[in-house]
Short mmCIF file of C-alpha atoms and ligand atoms in Angstrom, two decimals:
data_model
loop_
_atom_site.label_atom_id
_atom_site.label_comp_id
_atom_site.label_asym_id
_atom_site.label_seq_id
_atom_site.Cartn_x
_atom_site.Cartn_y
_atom_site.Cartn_z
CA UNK E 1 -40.73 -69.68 138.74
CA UNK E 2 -43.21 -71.80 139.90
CA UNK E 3 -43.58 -75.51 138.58
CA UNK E 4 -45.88 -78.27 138.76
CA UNK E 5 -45.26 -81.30 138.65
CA UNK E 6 -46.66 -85.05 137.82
CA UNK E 7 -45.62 -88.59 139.03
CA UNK E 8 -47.28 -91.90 137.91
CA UNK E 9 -44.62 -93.77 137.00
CA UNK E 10 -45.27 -96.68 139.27
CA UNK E 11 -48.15 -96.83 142.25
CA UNK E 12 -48.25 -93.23 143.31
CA UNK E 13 -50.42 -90.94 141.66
CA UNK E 14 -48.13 -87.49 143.08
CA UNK E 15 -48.32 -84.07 141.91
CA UNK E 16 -46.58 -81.18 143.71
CA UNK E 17 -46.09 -77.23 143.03
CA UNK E 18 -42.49 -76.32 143.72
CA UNK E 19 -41.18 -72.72 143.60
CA UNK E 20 -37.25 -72.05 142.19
CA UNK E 21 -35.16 -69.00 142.32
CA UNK E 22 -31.58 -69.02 141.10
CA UNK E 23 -30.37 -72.80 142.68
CA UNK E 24 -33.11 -72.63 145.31
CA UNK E 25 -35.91 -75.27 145.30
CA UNK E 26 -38.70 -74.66 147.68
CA UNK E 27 -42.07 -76.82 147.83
CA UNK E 28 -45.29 -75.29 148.02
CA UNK E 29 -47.54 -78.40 147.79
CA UNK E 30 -46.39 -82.13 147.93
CA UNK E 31 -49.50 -84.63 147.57
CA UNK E 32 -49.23 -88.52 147.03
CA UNK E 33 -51.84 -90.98 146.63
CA UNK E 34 -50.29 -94.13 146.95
CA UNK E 35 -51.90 -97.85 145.89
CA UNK E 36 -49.44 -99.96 148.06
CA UNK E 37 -52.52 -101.08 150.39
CA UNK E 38 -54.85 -102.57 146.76
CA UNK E 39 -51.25 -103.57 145.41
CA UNK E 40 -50.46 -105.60 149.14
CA UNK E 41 -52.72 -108.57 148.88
CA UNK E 42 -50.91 -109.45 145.28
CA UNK E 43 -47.10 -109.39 146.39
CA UNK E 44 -46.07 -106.74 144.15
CA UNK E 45 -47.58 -103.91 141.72
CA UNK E 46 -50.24 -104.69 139.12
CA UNK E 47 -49.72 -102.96 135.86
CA UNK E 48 -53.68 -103.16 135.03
CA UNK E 49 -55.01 -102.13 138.44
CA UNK E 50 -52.35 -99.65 138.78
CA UNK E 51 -53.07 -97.32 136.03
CA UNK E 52 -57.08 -97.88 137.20
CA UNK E 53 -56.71 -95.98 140.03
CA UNK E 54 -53.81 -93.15 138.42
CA UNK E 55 -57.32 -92.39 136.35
CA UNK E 56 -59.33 -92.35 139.03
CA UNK E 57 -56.77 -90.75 141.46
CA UNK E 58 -54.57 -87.83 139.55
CA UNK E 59 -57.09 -84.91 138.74
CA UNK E 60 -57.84 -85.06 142.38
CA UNK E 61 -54.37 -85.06 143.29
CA UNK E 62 -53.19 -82.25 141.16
CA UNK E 63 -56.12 -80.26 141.98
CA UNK E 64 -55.11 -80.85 145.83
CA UNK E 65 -51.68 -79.73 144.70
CA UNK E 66 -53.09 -76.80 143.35
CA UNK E 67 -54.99 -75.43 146.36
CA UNK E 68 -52.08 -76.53 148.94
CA UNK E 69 -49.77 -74.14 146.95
CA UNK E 70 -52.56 -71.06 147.50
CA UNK E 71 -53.08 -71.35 143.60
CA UNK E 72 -56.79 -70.69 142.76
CA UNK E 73 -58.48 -71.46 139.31
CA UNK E 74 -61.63 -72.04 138.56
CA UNK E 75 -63.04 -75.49 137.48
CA UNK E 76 -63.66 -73.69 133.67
CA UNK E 77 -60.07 -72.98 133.56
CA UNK E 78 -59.23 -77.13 133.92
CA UNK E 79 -60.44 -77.68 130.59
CA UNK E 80 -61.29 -74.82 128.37
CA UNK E 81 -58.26 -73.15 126.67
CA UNK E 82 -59.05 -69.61 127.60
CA UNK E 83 -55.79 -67.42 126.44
CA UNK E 84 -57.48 -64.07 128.19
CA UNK E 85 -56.22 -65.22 131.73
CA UNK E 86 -52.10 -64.62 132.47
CA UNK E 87 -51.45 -67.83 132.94
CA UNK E 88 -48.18 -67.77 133.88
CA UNK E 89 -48.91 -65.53 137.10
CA UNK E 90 -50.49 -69.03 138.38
CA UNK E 91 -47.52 -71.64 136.69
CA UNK E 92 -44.56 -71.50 134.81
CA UNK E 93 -44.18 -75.20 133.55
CA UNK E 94 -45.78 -78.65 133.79
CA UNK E 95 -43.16 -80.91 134.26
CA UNK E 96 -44.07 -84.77 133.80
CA UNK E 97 -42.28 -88.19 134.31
CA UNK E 98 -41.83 -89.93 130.55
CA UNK E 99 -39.78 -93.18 131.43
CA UNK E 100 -38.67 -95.70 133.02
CA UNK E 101 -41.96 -96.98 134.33
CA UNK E 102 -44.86 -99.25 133.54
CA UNK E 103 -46.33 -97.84 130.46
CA UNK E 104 -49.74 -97.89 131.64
CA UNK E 105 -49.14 -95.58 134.14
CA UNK E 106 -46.28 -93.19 132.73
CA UNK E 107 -49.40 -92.85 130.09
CA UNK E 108 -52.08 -91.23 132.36
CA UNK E 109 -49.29 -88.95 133.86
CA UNK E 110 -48.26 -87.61 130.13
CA UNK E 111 -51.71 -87.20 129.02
CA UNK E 112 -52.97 -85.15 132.20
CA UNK E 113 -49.87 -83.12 131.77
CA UNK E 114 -50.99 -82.50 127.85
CA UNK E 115 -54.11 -81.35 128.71
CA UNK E 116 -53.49 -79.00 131.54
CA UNK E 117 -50.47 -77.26 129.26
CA UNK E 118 -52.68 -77.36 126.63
CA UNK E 119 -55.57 -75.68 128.82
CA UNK E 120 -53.41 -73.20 130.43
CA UNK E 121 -51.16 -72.04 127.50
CA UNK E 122 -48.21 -72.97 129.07
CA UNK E 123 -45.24 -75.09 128.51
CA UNK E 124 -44.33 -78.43 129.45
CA UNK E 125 -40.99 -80.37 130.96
CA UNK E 126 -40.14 -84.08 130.44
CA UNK E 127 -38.69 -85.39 133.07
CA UNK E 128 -36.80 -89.17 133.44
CA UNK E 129 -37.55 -90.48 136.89
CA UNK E 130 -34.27 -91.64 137.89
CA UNK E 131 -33.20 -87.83 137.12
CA UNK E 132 -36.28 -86.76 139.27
CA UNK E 133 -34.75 -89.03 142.06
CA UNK E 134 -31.77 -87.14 142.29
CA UNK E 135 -33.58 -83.93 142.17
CA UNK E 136 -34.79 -84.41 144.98
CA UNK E 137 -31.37 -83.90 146.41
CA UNK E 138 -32.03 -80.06 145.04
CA UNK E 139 -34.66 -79.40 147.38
CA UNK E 140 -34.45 -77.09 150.14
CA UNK E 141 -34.58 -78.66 153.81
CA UNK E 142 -36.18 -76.75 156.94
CA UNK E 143 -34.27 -78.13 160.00
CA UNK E 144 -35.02 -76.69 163.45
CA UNK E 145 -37.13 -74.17 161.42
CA UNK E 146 -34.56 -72.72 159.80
CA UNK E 147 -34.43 -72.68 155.80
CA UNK E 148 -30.90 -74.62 154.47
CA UNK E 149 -30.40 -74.73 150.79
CA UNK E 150 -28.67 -77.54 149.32
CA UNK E 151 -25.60 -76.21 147.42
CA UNK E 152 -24.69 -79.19 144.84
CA UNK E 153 -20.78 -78.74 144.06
CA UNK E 154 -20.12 -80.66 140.59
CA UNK E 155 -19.05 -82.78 140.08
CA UNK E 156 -21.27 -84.90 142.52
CA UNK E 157 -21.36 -88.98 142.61
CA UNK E 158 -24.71 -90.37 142.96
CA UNK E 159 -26.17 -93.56 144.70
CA UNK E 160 -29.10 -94.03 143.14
CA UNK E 161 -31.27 -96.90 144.65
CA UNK E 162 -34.85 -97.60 143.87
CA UNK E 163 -37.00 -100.54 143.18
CA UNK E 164 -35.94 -100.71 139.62
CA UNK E 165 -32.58 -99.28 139.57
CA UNK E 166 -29.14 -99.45 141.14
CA UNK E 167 -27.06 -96.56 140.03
CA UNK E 168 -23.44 -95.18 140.63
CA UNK E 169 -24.39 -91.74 138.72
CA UNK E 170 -21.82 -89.04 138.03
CA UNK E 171 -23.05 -85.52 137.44
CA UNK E 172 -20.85 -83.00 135.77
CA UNK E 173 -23.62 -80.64 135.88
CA UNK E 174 -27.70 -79.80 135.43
CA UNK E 175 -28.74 -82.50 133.13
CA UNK E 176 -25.01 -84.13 132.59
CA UNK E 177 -25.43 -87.27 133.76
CA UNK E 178 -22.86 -90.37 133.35
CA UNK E 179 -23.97 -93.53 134.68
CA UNK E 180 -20.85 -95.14 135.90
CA UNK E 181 -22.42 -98.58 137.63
CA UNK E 182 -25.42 -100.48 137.52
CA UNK E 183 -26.80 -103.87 138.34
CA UNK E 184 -26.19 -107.05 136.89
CA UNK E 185 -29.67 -108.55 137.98
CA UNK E 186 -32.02 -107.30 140.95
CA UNK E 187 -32.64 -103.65 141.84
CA UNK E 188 -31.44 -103.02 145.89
CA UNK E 189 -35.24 -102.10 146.31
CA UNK E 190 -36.03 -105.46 144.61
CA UNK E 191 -34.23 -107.53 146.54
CA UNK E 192 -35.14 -105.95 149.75
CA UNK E 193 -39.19 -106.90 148.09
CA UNK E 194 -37.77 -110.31 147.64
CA UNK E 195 -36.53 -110.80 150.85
CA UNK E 196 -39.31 -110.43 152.64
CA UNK E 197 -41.52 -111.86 150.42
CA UNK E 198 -39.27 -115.50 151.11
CA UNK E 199 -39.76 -114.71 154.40
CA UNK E 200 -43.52 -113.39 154.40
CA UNK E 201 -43.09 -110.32 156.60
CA UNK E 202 -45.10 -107.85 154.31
CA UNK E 203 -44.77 -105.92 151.12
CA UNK E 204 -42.72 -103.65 150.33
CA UNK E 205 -39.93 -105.24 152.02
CA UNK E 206 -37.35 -102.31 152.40
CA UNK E 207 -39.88 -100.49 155.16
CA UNK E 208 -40.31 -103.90 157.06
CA UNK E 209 -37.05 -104.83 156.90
CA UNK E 210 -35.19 -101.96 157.84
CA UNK E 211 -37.70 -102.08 161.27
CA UNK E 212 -36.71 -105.63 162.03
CA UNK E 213 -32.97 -104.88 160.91
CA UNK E 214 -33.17 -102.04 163.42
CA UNK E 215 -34.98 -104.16 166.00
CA UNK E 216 -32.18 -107.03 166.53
CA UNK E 217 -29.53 -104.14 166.21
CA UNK E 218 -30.47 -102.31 169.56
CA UNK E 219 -30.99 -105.55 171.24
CA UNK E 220 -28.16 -108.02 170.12
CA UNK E 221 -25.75 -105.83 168.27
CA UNK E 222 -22.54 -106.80 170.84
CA UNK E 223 -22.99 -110.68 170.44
CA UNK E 224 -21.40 -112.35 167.12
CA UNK E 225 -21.36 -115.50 168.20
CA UNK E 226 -23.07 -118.68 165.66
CA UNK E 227 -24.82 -114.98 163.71
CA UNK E 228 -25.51 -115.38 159.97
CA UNK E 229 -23.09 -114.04 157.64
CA UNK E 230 -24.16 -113.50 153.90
CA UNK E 231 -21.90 -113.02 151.19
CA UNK E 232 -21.17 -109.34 150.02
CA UNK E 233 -21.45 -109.51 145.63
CA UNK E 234 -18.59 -107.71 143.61
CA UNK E 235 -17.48 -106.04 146.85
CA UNK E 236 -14.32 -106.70 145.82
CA UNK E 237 -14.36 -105.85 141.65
CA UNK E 238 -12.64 -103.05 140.43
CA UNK E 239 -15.60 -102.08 138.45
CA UNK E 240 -18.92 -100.14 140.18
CA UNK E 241 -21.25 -102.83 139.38
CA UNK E 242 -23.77 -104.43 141.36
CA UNK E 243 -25.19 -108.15 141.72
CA UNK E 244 -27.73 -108.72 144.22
CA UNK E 245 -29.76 -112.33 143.04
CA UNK E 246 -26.70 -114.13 144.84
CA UNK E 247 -27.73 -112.84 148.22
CA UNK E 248 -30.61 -113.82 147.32
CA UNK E 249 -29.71 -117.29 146.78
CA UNK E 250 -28.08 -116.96 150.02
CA UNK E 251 -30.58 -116.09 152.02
CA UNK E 252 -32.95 -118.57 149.75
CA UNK E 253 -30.71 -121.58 151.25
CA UNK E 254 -29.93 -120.23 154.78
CA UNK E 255 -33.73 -119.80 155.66
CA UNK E 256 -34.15 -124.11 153.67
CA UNK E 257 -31.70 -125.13 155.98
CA UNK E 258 -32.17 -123.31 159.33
CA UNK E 259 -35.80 -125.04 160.90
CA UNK E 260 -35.76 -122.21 163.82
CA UNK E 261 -35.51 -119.41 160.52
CA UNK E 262 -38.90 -118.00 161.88
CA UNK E 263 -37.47 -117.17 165.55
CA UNK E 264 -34.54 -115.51 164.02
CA UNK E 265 -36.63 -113.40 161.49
CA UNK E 266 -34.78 -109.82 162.51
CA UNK E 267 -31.26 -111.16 162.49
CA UNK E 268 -32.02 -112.40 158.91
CA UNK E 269 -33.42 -109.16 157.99
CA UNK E 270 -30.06 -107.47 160.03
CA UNK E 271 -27.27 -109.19 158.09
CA UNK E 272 -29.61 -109.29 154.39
CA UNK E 273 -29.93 -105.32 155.18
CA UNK E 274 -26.03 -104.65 156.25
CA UNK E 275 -24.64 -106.81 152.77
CA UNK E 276 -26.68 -104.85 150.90
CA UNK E 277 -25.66 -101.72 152.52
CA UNK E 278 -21.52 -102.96 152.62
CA UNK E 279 -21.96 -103.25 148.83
CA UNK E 280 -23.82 -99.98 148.24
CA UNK E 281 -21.49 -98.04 150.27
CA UNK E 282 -17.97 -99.13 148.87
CA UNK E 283 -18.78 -98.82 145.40
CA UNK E 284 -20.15 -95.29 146.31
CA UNK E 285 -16.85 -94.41 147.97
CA UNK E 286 -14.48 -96.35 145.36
CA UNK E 287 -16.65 -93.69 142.52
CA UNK E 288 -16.20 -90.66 144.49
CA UNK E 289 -12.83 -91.03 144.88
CA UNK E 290 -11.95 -91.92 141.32
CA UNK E 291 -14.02 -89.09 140.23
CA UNK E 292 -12.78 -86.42 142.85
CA UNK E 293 -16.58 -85.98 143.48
CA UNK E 294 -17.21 -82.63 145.18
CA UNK E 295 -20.55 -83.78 146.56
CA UNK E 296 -21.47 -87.25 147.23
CA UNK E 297 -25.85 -87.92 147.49
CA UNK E 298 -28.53 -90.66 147.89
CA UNK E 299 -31.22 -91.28 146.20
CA UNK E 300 -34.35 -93.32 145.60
CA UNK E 301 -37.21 -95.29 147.63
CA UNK E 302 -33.83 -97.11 149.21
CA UNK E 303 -32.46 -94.08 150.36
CA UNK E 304 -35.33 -94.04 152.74
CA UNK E 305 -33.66 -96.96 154.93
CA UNK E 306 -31.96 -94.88 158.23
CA UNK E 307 -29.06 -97.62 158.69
CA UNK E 308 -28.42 -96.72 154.86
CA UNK E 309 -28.44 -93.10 155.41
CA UNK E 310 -26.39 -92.76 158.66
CA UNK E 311 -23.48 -95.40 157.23
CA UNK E 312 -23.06 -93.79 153.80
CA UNK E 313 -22.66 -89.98 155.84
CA UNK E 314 -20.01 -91.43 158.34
CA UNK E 315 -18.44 -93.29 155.25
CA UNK E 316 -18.02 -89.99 153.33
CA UNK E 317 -16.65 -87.99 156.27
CA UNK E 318 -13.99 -90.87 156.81
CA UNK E 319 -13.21 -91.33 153.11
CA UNK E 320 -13.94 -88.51 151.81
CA UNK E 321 -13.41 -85.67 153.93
CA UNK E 322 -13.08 -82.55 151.39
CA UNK E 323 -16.40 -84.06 150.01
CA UNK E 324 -20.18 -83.23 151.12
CA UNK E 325 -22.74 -85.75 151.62
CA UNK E 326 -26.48 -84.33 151.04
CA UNK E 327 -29.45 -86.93 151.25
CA UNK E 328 -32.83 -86.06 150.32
CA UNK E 329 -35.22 -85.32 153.08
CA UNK E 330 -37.53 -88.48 153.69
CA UNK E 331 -40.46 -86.96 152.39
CA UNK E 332 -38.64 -87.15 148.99
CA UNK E 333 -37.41 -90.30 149.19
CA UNK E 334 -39.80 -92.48 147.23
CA UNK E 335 -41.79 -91.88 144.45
CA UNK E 336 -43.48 -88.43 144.60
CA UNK E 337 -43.82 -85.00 142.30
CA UNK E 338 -41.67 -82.63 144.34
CA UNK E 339 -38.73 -84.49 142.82
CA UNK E 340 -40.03 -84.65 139.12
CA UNK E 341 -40.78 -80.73 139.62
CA UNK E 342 -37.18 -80.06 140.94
CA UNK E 343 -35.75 -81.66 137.92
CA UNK E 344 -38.39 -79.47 135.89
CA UNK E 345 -37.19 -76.46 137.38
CA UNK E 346 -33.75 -76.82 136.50
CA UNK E 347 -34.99 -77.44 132.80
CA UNK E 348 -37.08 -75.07 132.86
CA UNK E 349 -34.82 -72.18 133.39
CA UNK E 350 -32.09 -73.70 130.25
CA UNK E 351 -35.82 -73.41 128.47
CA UNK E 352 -35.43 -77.28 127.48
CA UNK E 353 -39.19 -77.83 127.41
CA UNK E 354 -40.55 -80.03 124.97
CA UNK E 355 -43.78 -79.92 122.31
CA UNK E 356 -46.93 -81.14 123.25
CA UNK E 357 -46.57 -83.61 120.09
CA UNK E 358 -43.38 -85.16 121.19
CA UNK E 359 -44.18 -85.35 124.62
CA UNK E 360 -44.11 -89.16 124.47
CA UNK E 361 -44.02 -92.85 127.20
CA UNK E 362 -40.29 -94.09 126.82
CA UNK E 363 -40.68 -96.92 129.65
CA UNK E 364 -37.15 -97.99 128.92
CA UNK E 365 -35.97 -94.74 129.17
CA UNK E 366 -32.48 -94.22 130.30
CA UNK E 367 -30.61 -91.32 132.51
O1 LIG F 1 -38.20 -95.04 144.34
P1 LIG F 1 -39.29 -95.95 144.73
O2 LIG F 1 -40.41 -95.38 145.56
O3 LIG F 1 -39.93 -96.60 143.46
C1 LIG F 1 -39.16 -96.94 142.36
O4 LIG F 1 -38.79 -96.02 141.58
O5 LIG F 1 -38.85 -98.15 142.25
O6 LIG F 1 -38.63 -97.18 145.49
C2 LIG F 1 -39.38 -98.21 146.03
C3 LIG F 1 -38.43 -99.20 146.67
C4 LIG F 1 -39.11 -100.48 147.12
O7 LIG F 1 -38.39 -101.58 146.61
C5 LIG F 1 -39.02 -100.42 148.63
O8 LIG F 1 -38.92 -101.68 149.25
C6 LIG F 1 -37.77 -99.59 148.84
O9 LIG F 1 -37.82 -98.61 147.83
N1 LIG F 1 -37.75 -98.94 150.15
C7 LIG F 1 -36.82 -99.22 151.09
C8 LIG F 1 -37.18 -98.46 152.23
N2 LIG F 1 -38.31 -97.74 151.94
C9 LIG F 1 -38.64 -98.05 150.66
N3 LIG F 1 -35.75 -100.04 151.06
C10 LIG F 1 -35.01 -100.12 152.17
N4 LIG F 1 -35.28 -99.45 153.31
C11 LIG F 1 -36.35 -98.62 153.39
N5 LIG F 1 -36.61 -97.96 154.53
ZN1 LIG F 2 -38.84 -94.19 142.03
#
């Protein structure tokens, strides 16, 4: 079954054609056209300019999608309804992000994705983006050339970490989500954007960051003396909660107070990067054990960040030893439509699509 699928949620304009058999995900085409550089010069994303350029950007995109994946159509076939061609020899499904987003841009995804099911004759999938995150936990990997399927036991324990959410997620199945913690205030992602935007290194912070963080690891790792220490929120409460705008606060005062701050730029970015990551990581374990999670996974733009990656794996083979850990590969970290897809697969096939007339924007959309 072969699905395509669209992403606008945010700043990427993504669409990607991903082919499923039985629990197998494979992707045929994986395009995103990303705004970060025109979003840059303003600190963060702007709603307005954002959904600008999805208008310009997304026929392009999918129609790249389209002829990465070896799937040929001609231009008529874009936008005349023309039920003599088998359509579904070409696609089985559009699948499309509805919520959360910024409803400017969730709108140009849902209306592209109207148009091309209407066009084609063929059905449509909607998709929530946090779900599409952990998705893309469901796609296959090629390491050393060789194919490995990801085999999700349920029930599985999520960290889901983006720019606009913080999730402990637990997943009793396809489409059973529960989510079992969340954050008070700031998304991870968020905070890692704040961060660096206190200490003007660049936009979006978790990249930068996680360089610098890296950076004063290799070289001062062994030495402890006079280093920063920032608090670690709710590492302690019995709940699976999150707070992040104290460490904020934290680091807010620590850089006001220390005059040689802008010498010691990748030791701040070090201990901001490991709280964050102490936090994420014992509320992931504390979850999984509670919830005798089979499978423990990462997701979101966070779940990009190596330090992040390599902690929580050693942290589930320690804690968790009867459990797997399965991370998405980096290309499907943030935002793009190979995840959405995934997620549109595994509808697909319980035939949960959705009318062309309720296909609506739910920006406050939850998993
Ligand atoms: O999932 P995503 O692409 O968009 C949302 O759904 O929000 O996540 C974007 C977030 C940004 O806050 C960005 O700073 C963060 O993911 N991010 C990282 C890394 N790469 C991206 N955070 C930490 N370390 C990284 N390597
Ligand atoms: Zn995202």
């Amino acid at each position: 079954m072969k699905i395509l699928g669209i992403e606008t949620s945010c700043d990427e304009s993504a669409a990607s054609i991903v082919e499923g058999s039985g629990s197998s995900v494979k992707v045929l085409s994986n395009v995103v056209s990303s705004q970060i550089d025109i979003h840059r010069k303003y600190g963060g994303v702007v709603p307005e300019v954002a959904a600008r350029e999805h208008v310009l950007n997304i026929l392009p995109v999918v129609n790249k999608a389209m002829s990465e994946a070896g799937i040929k159509r001609s231009d008529s076939m874009l936008f005349a309804r023309n039920t003599h061609i088998p359509q579904r020899e070409f696609l089985d499904a559009i699948a499309v992000t509805v919520g959360p987003g910024l409803i400017t841009s969730l709108v140009v995804g849902i209306e592209t994705a109207k148009i091309l099911a209407y066009s084609w004759n063929i059905p449509l999938v909607a998709v929530n983006h946090i779900e599409g995150h952990i998705y893309a936990n469901f796609i296959n990997v090629i390491k050393e050339d060789k194919l490995k399927i990801n085999k999700v036991v349920f029930p599985a324990v999520i960290l889901t970490v983006s720019g606009g959410h913080t999730m402990v997620v637990l997943m009793k199945g396809h489409g059973d989500f529960e989510v079992i913690g969340d954050t008070r205030d700031d998304a991870a992602g968020e905070a890692f954007d704040k961060a660096a935007k206190m200490m003007n290194i660049g936009y979006p912070g978790g990249p930068v960051i996680s360089a610098l963080a890296e950076k004063f690891r290799v070289l001062n790792y062994k030495s402890e003396d006079g280093r920063l220490k920032f608090p670690r929120p709710m590492i302690n409460s019995d709940c699976f909660n999150f707070s992040f705008s104290g460490l904020k606060t934290a680091i807010r005062y620590s850089l006001e107070k220390d005059e040689n701050w802008k010498n010691r730029v990748p030791e701040y970015c070090f201990e901001f990067q490991q709280a964050v990551i102490d936090v994420l990581i014992s509320k992931t374990v504390k979850a999984a054990k509670k919830f005798n999670a089979k499978t423990v996974m990462l997701s979101g733009g966070v779940s990009a960040n190596r330090a992040l990656r390599d902690q929580l794996a050693q942290a589930v083979k320690k804690y968790l030893p009867e459990s797997k850990f399965i991370k998405p590969d980096l290309k499907y970290t943030t935002d793009n439509a190979a995840m959405i897809a995934s997620a549109g697969y595994f509808k697909a096939i319980n035939k949960k699509f959705i009318s062309w007339n309720d296909l609506k924007v739910n920006c406050n959309l939850s998993l």
